[in-house]
Short mmCIF file of C-alpha atoms in Angstrom, two decimals:
data_model
loop_
_atom_site.label_atom_id
_atom_site.label_comp_id
_atom_site.label_asym_id
_atom_site.label_seq_id
_atom_site.Cartn_x
_atom_site.Cartn_y
_atom_site.Cartn_z
CA MET A 192 -132.74 -8.76 0.76
CA LYS A 193 -135.85 -10.71 1.51
CA SER A 194 -137.85 -7.63 2.70
CA LEU A 195 -136.72 -5.70 -0.40
CA LYS A 196 -137.69 -8.56 -2.63
CA GLY A 197 -141.19 -8.85 -0.87
CA LYS A 198 -141.77 -5.16 -1.27
CA GLU A 199 -140.97 -5.24 -4.96
CA GLU A 200 -143.25 -8.25 -5.45
CA ALA A 201 -146.20 -6.53 -3.62
CA GLU A 202 -145.88 -3.47 -5.84
CA LEU A 203 -145.87 -5.59 -8.93
CA THR A 204 -148.98 -7.57 -7.68
CA SER A 205 -150.96 -4.41 -7.04
CA LYS A 206 -150.16 -3.12 -10.54
CA HIS A 207 -151.23 -6.35 -12.18
CA ALA A 208 -154.49 -6.50 -10.16
CA SER A 209 -155.61 -3.05 -11.23
CA LYS A 210 -155.13 -4.02 -14.86
CA ALA A 211 -157.36 -7.16 -14.64
CA LYS A 212 -160.72 -7.30 -16.44
CA PRO A 213 -163.88 -6.55 -14.32
CA GLY A 214 -165.93 -9.44 -13.02
CA LYS A 215 -163.12 -11.90 -13.23
CA GLN A 216 -161.63 -13.20 -10.09
CA ALA A 217 -157.94 -13.09 -9.78
CA GLN A 218 -157.89 -16.16 -7.72
CA SER A 219 -156.83 -19.65 -8.91
CA PRO A 220 -157.59 -22.97 -7.53
CA ALA A 221 -155.43 -24.36 -4.90
CA GLY A 222 -152.42 -26.24 -6.34
CA GLU A 223 -152.58 -24.49 -9.76
CA GLN A 224 -150.06 -21.92 -10.97
CA ASP A 225 -151.34 -18.53 -11.62
CA PRO A 226 -150.38 -17.32 -15.09
CA GLN A 227 -150.23 -13.73 -13.88
CA GLY A 228 -147.89 -14.75 -11.06
CA SER A 229 -145.37 -16.29 -13.48
CA LYS A 230 -145.25 -13.18 -15.58
CA TRP A 231 -144.59 -11.05 -12.56
CA TYR A 232 -141.76 -13.27 -11.50
CA THR A 233 -140.18 -13.10 -14.95
CA ILE A 234 -140.33 -9.33 -15.04
CA THR A 235 -138.93 -9.08 -11.58
CA VAL A 236 -135.91 -11.35 -12.35
CA ASP A 237 -135.17 -9.60 -15.64
CA HIS A 238 -135.22 -6.33 -13.92
CA LEU A 239 -132.76 -7.54 -11.35
CA ARG A 240 -130.50 -8.97 -14.04
CA GLN A 241 -130.51 -5.71 -15.92
CA GLY A 242 -129.36 -3.87 -12.79
CA LYS A 243 -126.54 -6.29 -12.26
CA ASN A 244 -125.40 -5.92 -15.87
CA LYS A 245 -125.30 -2.17 -15.56
CA VAL A 246 -123.09 -2.46 -12.49
CA ARG A 247 -120.84 -4.94 -14.29
CA THR A 248 -120.61 -2.66 -17.32
CA ARG A 249 -119.73 0.32 -15.22
CA LEU A 250 -117.06 -1.70 -13.39
CA MET A 251 -115.55 -2.85 -16.67
CA LEU A 252 -115.39 0.74 -17.91
CA VAL A 253 -113.55 1.79 -14.76
CA ILE A 254 -111.10 -1.09 -15.07
CA GLY A 255 -110.57 -0.29 -18.74
CA SER A 256 -109.93 3.36 -17.96
CA VAL A 257 -107.38 2.41 -15.30
CA ALA A 258 -105.66 0.05 -17.74
CA VAL A 259 -105.50 2.70 -20.46
CA ALA A 260 -104.13 5.25 -18.02
CA GLY A 261 -101.47 2.76 -16.84
CA GLY A 262 -100.52 2.02 -20.43
CA LEU A 263 -100.19 5.70 -21.17
CA VAL A 264 -97.91 6.14 -18.11
CA LEU A 265 -95.72 3.20 -19.14
CA ALA A 266 -95.53 4.48 -22.70
CA GLY A 267 -94.57 7.93 -21.44
CA ASN A 268 -91.82 6.57 -19.20
CA HIS A 269 -90.40 4.55 -22.08
CA TYR A 270 -90.36 7.65 -24.31
CA VAL A 271 -88.58 9.73 -21.71
CA THR A 272 -86.01 7.00 -21.11
CA ALA A 273 -85.42 6.57 -24.83
CA ASN A 274 -84.75 10.27 -25.22
CA THR A 275 -82.54 10.77 -22.12
CA VAL A 276 -78.93 11.62 -23.28
CA PRO A 277 -75.82 10.79 -21.19
CA TYR A 278 -72.97 13.35 -21.41
CA TYR A 279 -69.87 14.55 -19.51
CA VAL A 280 -69.27 17.91 -17.88
CA VAL A 281 -65.64 19.06 -18.39
CA SER A 282 -64.05 21.08 -15.57
CA VAL A 283 -60.67 22.80 -15.26
CA LYS A 284 -59.47 23.15 -11.67
CA GLY A 285 -63.04 22.69 -10.44
CA GLN A 286 -64.56 25.24 -12.84
CA ALA A 287 -66.96 23.79 -15.45
CA ILE A 288 -66.20 25.03 -18.99
CA GLY A 289 -68.64 22.92 -21.05
CA SER A 290 -69.86 19.43 -21.94
CA ILE A 291 -68.95 16.63 -24.34
CA LEU A 292 -70.75 13.49 -25.45
CA ASN A 293 -67.86 11.02 -25.12
CA LYS A 294 -64.63 10.84 -23.15
CA SER A 295 -62.94 9.64 -26.34
CA GLU A 296 -63.35 13.16 -27.74
CA LEU A 297 -61.28 14.51 -24.84
CA GLU A 298 -58.54 11.90 -25.28
CA GLN A 299 -58.43 12.61 -29.02
CA LEU A 300 -57.89 16.32 -28.28
CA PHE A 301 -55.06 15.43 -25.86
CA GLN A 302 -53.37 13.25 -28.49
CA GLN A 303 -53.63 15.97 -31.14
CA LYS A 304 -52.29 18.60 -28.75
CA ARG A 305 -49.37 16.38 -27.68
CA ALA A 306 -48.48 15.75 -31.31
CA ALA A 307 -48.66 19.48 -32.09
CA TYR A 308 -46.31 20.43 -29.22
CA GLN A 309 -43.89 17.63 -30.11
CA LYS A 310 -43.84 18.79 -33.73
CA LYS A 311 -43.19 22.36 -32.63
CA TYR A 312 -40.30 21.30 -30.37
CA PRO A 313 -38.88 18.13 -32.03
CA ASP A 314 -35.67 18.21 -29.96
CA ALA A 315 -37.51 18.13 -26.62
CA SER A 316 -39.52 15.46 -24.80
CA MET A 317 -42.83 17.29 -24.45
CA VAL A 318 -45.44 16.52 -21.75
CA LEU A 319 -49.02 17.80 -22.03
CA ASN A 320 -50.17 19.38 -18.79
CA THR A 321 -53.58 17.78 -18.08
CA ASN A 322 -53.53 18.20 -14.32
CA GLY A 323 -56.77 19.70 -13.00
CA ILE A 324 -58.88 18.60 -16.00
CA THR A 325 -61.77 16.35 -14.83
CA THR A 326 -65.03 14.95 -16.24
CA THR A 327 -68.34 14.25 -14.45
CA GLU A 328 -71.01 12.02 -16.02
CA GLU A 329 -74.54 13.55 -16.27
CA LYS A 330 -77.91 12.65 -18.00
CA ALA A 331 -80.71 14.89 -19.34
CA PHE A 332 -83.91 14.61 -21.48
CA LYS A 333 -83.10 15.54 -25.06
CA ALA A 334 -79.86 17.28 -23.89
CA GLN A 335 -78.23 19.51 -26.49
CA ILE A 336 -74.41 19.05 -26.16
CA ASP A 337 -71.94 21.25 -28.07
CA SER A 338 -68.74 19.17 -27.83
CA GLN A 339 -66.98 21.21 -30.50
CA SER A 340 -67.33 24.46 -28.57
CA THR A 341 -66.15 22.86 -25.33
CA LEU A 342 -63.13 21.22 -26.97
CA LYS A 343 -62.23 24.45 -28.77
CA GLN A 344 -62.23 26.35 -25.49
CA LEU A 345 -60.20 23.64 -23.76
CA ASP A 346 -57.71 23.58 -26.64
CA LYS A 347 -56.82 27.22 -25.91
CA MET A 348 -56.25 26.40 -22.25
CA LEU A 349 -53.96 23.39 -22.72
CA THR A 350 -50.25 23.93 -22.05
CA ALA A 351 -47.18 21.70 -22.17
CA TYR A 352 -43.67 21.57 -20.74
CA ALA A 353 -40.45 19.81 -21.67
CA LYS A 354 -38.74 17.15 -19.61
CA GLY A 355 -35.45 18.83 -18.69
CA VAL A 356 -32.27 18.36 -16.73
CA GLU A 357 -30.72 21.32 -14.89
CA VAL A 358 -26.92 21.25 -15.03
CA THR A 359 -25.00 22.41 -11.96
CA VAL A 360 -21.25 22.77 -11.51
CA GLY A 361 -20.49 23.13 -7.83
CA ASP A 362 -23.07 25.67 -6.63
CA THR A 363 -23.46 27.31 -10.04
CA LYS A 364 -26.37 26.52 -12.38
CA ILE A 365 -25.05 26.74 -15.94
CA GLY A 366 -28.01 25.65 -18.05
CA VAL A 367 -30.86 23.23 -18.80
CA VAL A 368 -30.67 20.37 -21.31
CA LYS A 369 -32.89 17.57 -22.56
CA ASP A 370 -31.26 14.63 -20.78
CA GLN A 371 -28.12 13.14 -19.23
CA ALA A 372 -26.92 12.01 -22.67
CA THR A 373 -26.67 15.68 -23.70
CA ILE A 374 -24.48 16.41 -20.65
CA ASP A 375 -22.22 13.44 -21.42
CA SER A 376 -21.87 14.59 -25.02
CA ALA A 377 -20.98 18.13 -23.89
CA LEU A 378 -18.28 16.82 -21.52
CA LYS A 379 -16.79 14.81 -24.39
CA ILE A 380 -16.69 17.98 -26.51
CA VAL A 381 -14.88 19.80 -23.67
CA GLN A 382 -12.32 17.03 -23.36
CA LYS A 383 -11.88 16.84 -27.12
CA THR A 384 -11.36 20.62 -27.31
CA TYR A 385 -8.47 20.54 -24.84
CA THR A 386 -7.08 17.42 -26.48
CA GLN A 387 -7.06 19.21 -29.84
CA LYS A 388 -5.43 22.28 -28.28
CA ALA A 389 -2.67 20.12 -26.81
CA GLU A 390 -2.21 18.28 -30.11
CA ALA A 391 -2.07 21.58 -32.02
CA ALA A 392 0.54 22.95 -29.60
CA ALA A 393 2.51 19.73 -30.01
CA ALA A 394 2.34 19.97 -33.80
CA ASN A 395 3.63 23.56 -33.73
CA MET A 396 6.35 22.61 -31.29
CA ASN A 397 7.44 19.57 -33.29
CA LYS A 398 7.35 21.50 -36.56
CA SER A 399 10.22 23.72 -35.45
CA SER A 400 12.25 20.80 -34.17
CA VAL A 401 15.51 22.68 -33.75
CA LYS A 402 16.07 26.42 -33.33
CA LYS A 403 19.46 28.02 -33.18
CA LEU A 404 19.45 31.35 -31.44
CA ALA A 405 21.95 34.18 -31.48
CA GLN A 406 22.88 33.64 -27.84
CA SER A 407 24.77 30.45 -28.80
CA TYR A 408 22.31 28.01 -27.27
CA ALA A 409 20.01 25.70 -29.20
CA TYR A 410 17.01 23.67 -28.21
CA SER A 411 14.16 21.67 -29.63
CA LYS A 412 10.92 20.61 -27.96
CA LYS A 413 8.85 17.58 -28.78
CA VAL A 414 5.57 16.59 -27.18
CA ASN A 415 5.62 12.85 -26.77
CA LYS A 416 2.05 12.31 -25.63
CA LEU A 417 -0.99 13.77 -23.93
CA GLU A 418 -1.00 11.82 -20.70
CA SER A 419 -4.45 12.77 -19.42
CA VAL A 420 -7.39 15.16 -19.69
CA LYS A 421 -9.44 15.50 -16.51
CA ILE A 422 -12.43 17.63 -15.54
CA ASN A 423 -11.93 18.65 -11.92
CA GLN A 424 -15.44 19.61 -10.84
CA LYS A 425 -18.45 17.38 -10.30
CA VAL A 426 -21.23 18.04 -12.79
CA ALA A 427 -24.67 17.39 -11.24
CA ALA A 428 -27.99 16.88 -13.04
CA ASN A 429 -31.49 17.46 -11.60
CA GLN A 430 -34.79 16.59 -13.33
CA ILE A 431 -37.09 19.63 -13.79
CA LYS A 432 -40.03 20.89 -15.86
CA ALA A 433 -38.41 23.10 -18.47
CA ASN A 434 -39.21 25.71 -21.07
CA PRO A 435 -38.49 23.95 -24.40
CA GLN A 436 -37.20 27.22 -25.88
CA LYS A 437 -34.41 27.37 -23.28
CA LEU A 438 -32.99 23.86 -23.69
CA LEU A 439 -29.31 23.84 -24.65
CA SER A 440 -27.80 21.46 -27.15
CA SER A 441 -24.62 19.55 -26.29
CA LYS A 442 -22.56 22.06 -28.32
CA GLU A 443 -24.17 25.03 -26.58
CA LEU A 444 -23.62 23.50 -23.14
CA ALA A 445 -19.99 22.72 -24.01
CA LYS A 446 -19.50 26.37 -25.03
CA VAL A 447 -20.82 27.52 -21.63
CA MET A 448 -18.48 25.06 -19.92
CA LEU A 449 -15.49 26.25 -21.96
CA THR A 450 -16.03 30.01 -21.87
CA GLY A 451 -18.45 30.85 -19.07
CA VAL A 452 -19.03 34.57 -18.75
CA GLU A 453 -16.55 37.42 -18.90
CA ALA A 454 -15.33 38.60 -15.51
CA PRO A 455 -12.38 40.68 -14.25
CA LEU A 456 -9.21 38.74 -13.48
CA LYS A 457 -6.19 40.08 -11.60
CA TYR A 458 -2.90 39.00 -13.20
CA ASN A 459 0.59 39.47 -11.74
CA VAL A 460 3.30 40.07 -14.32
CA ARG A 461 5.91 37.31 -14.33
CA GLU A 462 9.45 37.13 -15.55
CA GLY A 463 9.59 37.21 -19.35
CA ASP A 464 6.00 38.49 -19.75
CA THR A 465 5.11 40.97 -22.45
CA ILE A 466 1.75 42.54 -23.33
CA SER A 467 1.79 40.40 -26.47
CA SER A 468 2.47 37.13 -24.63
CA ILE A 469 -0.18 37.85 -21.99
CA ALA A 470 -2.76 38.68 -24.67
CA SER A 471 -1.90 35.48 -26.54
CA SER A 472 -2.12 33.34 -23.41
CA TYR A 473 -5.64 34.56 -22.59
CA ASP A 474 -6.83 34.85 -26.19
CA ILE A 475 -7.60 38.56 -25.92
CA SER A 476 -6.30 41.58 -27.84
CA GLN A 477 -3.51 43.88 -26.66
CA LYS A 478 -5.96 46.76 -27.12
CA GLU A 479 -8.25 45.26 -24.45
CA ILE A 480 -5.34 45.05 -22.01
CA PHE A 481 -4.41 48.70 -22.55
CA GLU A 482 -8.07 49.79 -22.24
CA HIS A 483 -8.50 48.09 -18.86
CA ASN A 484 -5.09 49.19 -17.59
CA PRO A 485 -4.65 52.89 -18.42
CA GLY A 486 -1.11 54.13 -17.96
CA ILE A 487 0.52 50.73 -18.52
CA LYS A 488 3.26 50.63 -21.16
CA GLU A 489 5.13 47.77 -22.75
CA THR A 490 8.48 49.39 -22.03
CA SER A 491 7.69 50.00 -18.35
CA LEU A 492 6.19 46.60 -17.57
CA GLN A 493 7.74 45.26 -14.37
CA ILE A 494 7.71 41.86 -12.69
CA GLY A 495 4.97 41.89 -10.04
CA ASP A 496 2.82 44.55 -11.76
CA GLU A 497 -0.89 43.76 -11.38
CA LEU A 498 -3.02 43.87 -14.52
CA THR A 499 -6.81 43.72 -14.82
CA LEU A 500 -7.88 41.35 -17.56
CA THR A 501 -11.51 40.94 -18.58
CA VAL A 502 -11.56 37.35 -19.73
CA PRO A 503 -14.08 34.51 -19.73
CA GLN A 504 -14.14 32.56 -16.48
CA PRO A 505 -15.06 28.96 -17.33
CA PRO A 506 -17.21 27.22 -14.68
CA ILE A 507 -15.26 24.01 -15.34
CA THR A 508 -11.55 23.49 -14.77
CA VAL A 509 -9.87 21.02 -17.10
CA THR A 510 -6.46 19.71 -16.10
CA THR A 511 -4.23 18.34 -18.85
CA VAL A 512 -0.94 16.55 -18.35
CA GLU A 513 1.50 16.51 -21.27
CA ASP A 514 4.80 14.67 -21.54
CA TYR A 515 7.42 16.35 -23.69
CA SER A 516 11.15 16.32 -24.17
CA GLU A 517 13.65 19.04 -24.95
CA GLN A 518 17.06 18.71 -26.56
CA VAL A 519 19.76 20.91 -25.08
CA VAL A 520 23.21 21.55 -26.47
CA THR A 521 25.85 20.90 -23.81
CA GLU A 522 29.00 22.94 -23.73
CA PRO A 523 32.30 21.02 -23.55
CA ASP A 524 34.05 20.40 -20.27
CA VAL A 525 36.95 22.72 -19.69
CA GLU A 526 40.33 21.11 -19.06
CA ILE A 527 42.84 23.48 -17.48
CA ARG A 528 46.53 22.89 -17.93
CA LYS A 529 48.93 25.05 -16.02
CA SER A 530 52.15 26.42 -17.32
CA ASP A 531 54.98 28.10 -15.48
CA ASN A 532 55.81 30.00 -18.62
CA MET A 533 52.62 32.05 -18.44
CA ARG A 534 51.75 34.72 -15.99
CA ALA A 535 48.80 34.33 -13.72
CA GLY A 536 45.71 35.54 -15.44
CA GLU A 537 47.00 34.62 -18.89
CA SER A 538 45.50 31.71 -20.76
CA LYS A 539 45.60 30.05 -24.13
CA VAL A 540 43.05 27.72 -25.75
CA ILE A 541 44.83 24.83 -27.39
CA SER A 542 41.64 22.84 -28.17
CA GLY A 543 38.19 24.30 -28.60
CA GLY A 544 36.48 20.98 -27.94
CA SER A 545 33.02 20.18 -29.27
CA GLN A 546 29.48 20.59 -28.02
CA GLY A 547 27.38 17.67 -26.93
CA LEU A 548 23.64 17.07 -26.85
CA LYS A 549 21.30 15.81 -24.13
CA ARG A 550 17.56 15.17 -23.96
CA ILE A 551 15.62 16.42 -20.95
CA ASP A 552 12.18 14.99 -20.23
CA TYR A 553 9.40 17.08 -18.63
CA ARG A 554 5.81 16.73 -17.56
CA VAL A 555 3.66 19.85 -18.01
CA VAL A 556 0.46 20.31 -15.96
CA LYS A 557 -2.03 22.85 -17.33
CA GLU A 558 -5.39 24.15 -16.11
CA ASN A 559 -7.69 25.39 -18.86
CA GLY A 560 -4.67 25.66 -21.15
CA GLN A 561 -2.58 27.74 -18.74
CA VAL A 562 0.67 26.22 -17.48
CA LEU A 563 0.34 25.38 -13.81
CA ARG A 564 3.73 23.73 -13.34
CA GLU A 565 6.54 21.93 -15.16
CA GLU A 566 8.11 18.84 -13.65
CA TRP A 567 11.60 17.70 -14.62
CA VAL A 568 11.43 13.93 -15.13
CA GLY A 569 15.02 13.17 -16.12
CA GLN A 570 17.73 13.57 -18.76
CA GLU A 571 19.79 11.45 -21.12
CA VAL A 572 23.02 12.21 -22.96
CA VAL A 573 22.48 11.95 -26.71
CA LYS A 574 25.98 13.01 -27.76
CA GLU A 575 29.05 13.38 -25.59
CA SER A 576 31.00 16.63 -25.77
CA SER A 577 34.77 16.76 -26.12
CA PRO A 578 36.68 18.91 -23.62
CA LYS A 579 37.96 22.38 -24.22
CA ILE A 580 41.65 22.56 -23.24
CA ILE A 581 43.01 25.79 -21.85
CA VAL A 582 46.56 26.46 -20.73
CA LYS A 583 46.89 28.98 -17.92
CA GLY A 584 49.74 30.55 -16.06
CA THR A 585 50.71 29.13 -12.71
CA LYS A 586 50.28 32.33 -10.88
CA VAL A 587 47.00 32.02 -8.95
CA VAL A 588 44.55 34.83 -9.44
CA VAL A 589 42.21 35.03 -6.45
CA GLY A 590 38.56 34.52 -7.35
CA GLU A 591 39.08 33.24 -10.85
CA GLY A 592 36.78 30.38 -11.84
CA SER A 593 37.65 27.26 -13.78
CA GLY A 594 34.68 27.46 -16.19
CA ASN A 595 33.26 24.20 -14.88
CA PHE A 596 30.10 24.74 -12.84
CA ILE A 597 28.62 22.53 -10.15
CA TRP A 598 24.93 22.44 -9.19
CA PRO A 599 24.38 25.25 -6.65
CA VAL A 600 21.94 23.05 -4.70
CA SER A 601 22.48 19.49 -3.52
CA GLY A 602 19.91 16.98 -4.80
CA ALA A 603 18.56 19.57 -7.23
CA THR A 604 15.36 19.08 -9.24
CA VAL A 605 14.56 21.52 -12.05
CA THR A 606 11.04 22.92 -11.71
CA SER A 607 11.19 25.37 -14.64
CA PRO A 608 13.79 25.25 -17.44
CA PHE A 609 15.43 28.02 -19.46
CA GLY A 610 14.19 29.80 -22.58
CA GLN A 611 10.89 30.67 -24.18
CA ARG A 612 8.38 28.97 -21.93
CA TRP A 613 4.77 29.07 -23.11
CA GLY A 614 4.88 32.59 -24.47
CA ARG A 615 7.49 34.26 -22.25
CA MET A 616 11.27 34.21 -21.73
CA HIS A 617 12.67 32.51 -18.64
CA LYS A 618 16.23 33.83 -18.18
CA GLY A 619 17.52 30.98 -16.04
CA ILE A 620 16.37 27.76 -14.44
CA ASP A 621 14.38 27.21 -11.23
CA MET A 622 15.32 24.36 -8.93
CA VAL A 623 14.49 22.88 -5.56
CA GLY A 624 16.56 20.67 -3.30
CA SER A 625 18.73 21.30 -0.28
CA SER A 626 18.04 24.70 1.25
CA SER A 627 21.74 25.60 1.30
CA VAL A 628 22.85 27.55 -1.78
CA MET A 629 26.48 27.18 -2.95
CA ALA A 630 28.74 29.08 -5.34
CA ALA A 631 28.79 27.23 -8.67
CA ASP A 632 32.47 28.14 -9.23
CA ASP A 633 35.23 30.27 -7.77
CA GLY A 634 34.56 33.95 -8.09
CA PHE A 635 34.11 37.42 -6.70
CA VAL A 636 30.79 38.62 -5.22
CA THR A 637 29.82 41.78 -7.08
CA PHE A 638 26.27 42.11 -5.67
CA ALA A 639 24.54 40.89 -2.51
CA GLY A 640 21.19 42.53 -1.78
CA THR A 641 17.65 43.05 -3.05
CA MET A 642 16.83 43.21 -6.78
CA THR A 643 13.49 44.00 -8.42
CA GLY A 644 11.69 40.76 -9.23
CA TYR A 645 14.52 38.58 -7.85
CA GLY A 646 14.11 39.48 -4.18
CA ASN A 647 17.28 38.70 -2.21
CA ALA A 648 19.94 37.94 -4.80
CA ILE A 649 23.69 37.34 -5.23
CA ILE A 650 25.81 37.94 -8.36
CA ILE A 651 29.25 36.31 -8.66
CA ASP A 652 31.82 37.37 -11.26
CA HIS A 653 34.05 34.38 -11.98
CA ARG A 654 36.68 36.58 -13.65
CA ASN A 655 36.85 34.38 -16.71
CA GLY A 656 34.03 35.92 -18.71
CA TYR A 657 31.24 34.18 -16.76
CA GLN A 658 28.85 35.54 -14.18
CA THR A 659 26.23 33.64 -12.19
CA LEU A 660 23.09 34.95 -10.43
CA TYR A 661 21.25 33.38 -7.45
CA GLY A 662 17.71 34.75 -6.82
CA HIS A 663 14.72 34.55 -4.40
CA LEU A 664 16.95 33.81 -1.39
CA SER A 665 15.53 33.93 2.10
CA GLN A 666 18.96 34.68 3.54
CA ILE A 667 22.23 36.12 2.17
CA ASP A 668 25.35 34.87 3.93
CA VAL A 669 28.07 36.67 1.92
CA SER A 670 28.67 40.34 1.26
CA SER A 671 29.65 42.28 -1.83
CA GLY A 672 33.42 42.18 -2.44
CA THR A 673 33.87 38.73 -0.94
CA VAL A 674 35.94 36.07 -2.73
CA VAL A 675 34.19 32.71 -2.75
CA GLU A 676 35.23 29.23 -3.71
CA LYS A 677 33.33 26.59 -5.69
CA GLY A 678 30.90 24.76 -3.36
CA GLN A 679 31.07 27.43 -0.64
CA HIS A 680 27.77 28.20 1.19
CA ILE A 681 26.56 31.68 0.19
CA GLY A 682 22.86 31.78 1.22
CA VAL A 683 19.56 29.99 1.88
CA MET A 684 16.88 29.15 -0.68
CA GLY A 685 13.69 31.24 -0.27
CA ASN A 686 10.55 32.78 -1.74
CA THR A 687 11.39 36.51 -1.94
CA GLY A 688 10.66 38.80 -4.87
CA HIS A 689 8.21 37.69 -7.54
CA SER A 690 8.18 34.03 -6.62
CA PHE A 691 5.63 31.21 -6.38
CA GLY A 692 7.00 28.93 -3.68
CA THR A 693 10.42 28.32 -2.22
CA HIS A 694 13.07 27.68 -4.92
CA LEU A 695 16.35 28.97 -6.35
CA HIS A 696 16.46 30.96 -9.58
CA PHE A 697 19.92 30.40 -11.21
CA GLU A 698 21.35 32.25 -14.23
CA VAL A 699 24.58 31.96 -16.24
CA HIS A 700 25.92 34.88 -18.31
CA SER A 701 28.90 34.77 -20.67
CA GLY A 702 30.30 38.06 -21.94
CA GLY A 703 27.05 39.69 -20.82
CA ALA A 704 24.87 37.27 -22.85
CA LEU A 705 22.39 34.86 -21.29
CA GLN A 706 23.29 31.19 -21.38
CA ASN A 707 21.31 28.04 -20.71
CA PRO A 708 22.59 26.84 -17.30
CA LEU A 709 21.76 23.25 -18.26
CA SER A 710 24.50 23.50 -20.90
CA TYR A 711 27.12 23.95 -18.14
CA LEU A 712 25.94 22.04 -15.12
CA ARG A 713 27.17 18.50 -14.71
#
């Protein structure tokens, strides 16, 4: 700096010296300041100051420019931030379908859609299927979001299902309902239906309290009570996603339980069956029976014939137990008085006697309205009969009965009584007990062999106007033409012919007309 400063000062001195007037010395006395020297110094300093100011000015301009540029950057960043829009990309199963501004718009669409489906299917519990619908948050400068278009597209894609319960009986699926309450209601309808059927049958039975028939027997039936109604199968319920259009109401489910679907059924003709009674029992027309069984005729219908019936097969089996009683007229005991004045074989009635009355109690078990079995509970005498007195000659006629019958089986229990039984005629009574079968009275064996429907059978003529028949035997121990006595062993109880289990079928005929055996047995 010093050398630079000396150089500048020398240049300035030379310039000032050349400008001095001629003849004048530029020298000053020692110790005095030279006026020209002071001026030079002033110029030199000013010049230096001016240089420094220029540098300072230039520096300030640079700093100002940097500050302005920084301000512009900050202002720009603030503008961009202020105009950056957050939004949400909507995807269905990973595939983007559009964007929305707020998640609340999506939830509002869901609520509207749920309400619409519930309104369309008011009887179902509808669930909107939102699985696979996701949102991802994004941001963009001045983003243009069309929420309406996205929501409109999503609206078309939204589906719903109903909360359902699949109903199963055993291994068979019978329908889908809304909930367990619907199943419970349907089961109550089923039970009520069979209760009403039993009550209607009881009303019809009680309405005709006493009937007198041409065959000289009379009876009346009275249903005392419906003991129980029970659904045999287990009804299971499984939660599923269901089509709301296929949900069954409780009434519709009950109808399926009661009727099921039509399917062929093989039916074996029983004693007393007619086309009319079979049609009535299964609630079908006689025409349908004839159409499915070409060649069958009412007049040629035989016990054991197999018929094809196309009837509904309910998936549910309902067992009903009914208690009823039946009044039976009892014939008078026969009192025999012998007389030496009359020939053997001759007789005279001196007192006709009078009929009595007894009540027999039964329990009937039915499945889906069809009689499964009848159980004899007991009997009670309502009115005693007075005896019929007959005088007979003293000459003994071999094989002639007394007219008083004993039970042909020891410890007998009646399993099916006599008469019109649930739409068909039962010609005798069925009983179980000791396997040994006895003659009910003295008589003469007129038949011992196989009969259609009866299997192994025996017919005894008691030679007093009565005949008795013993059917379904497993063994015959007498032969035709044999004279038998009351209580004598004649065969063994069995299950031959048209029979459902081991039992004895017992009939009483008087003058060729059917009689109620319970009117004679003591």
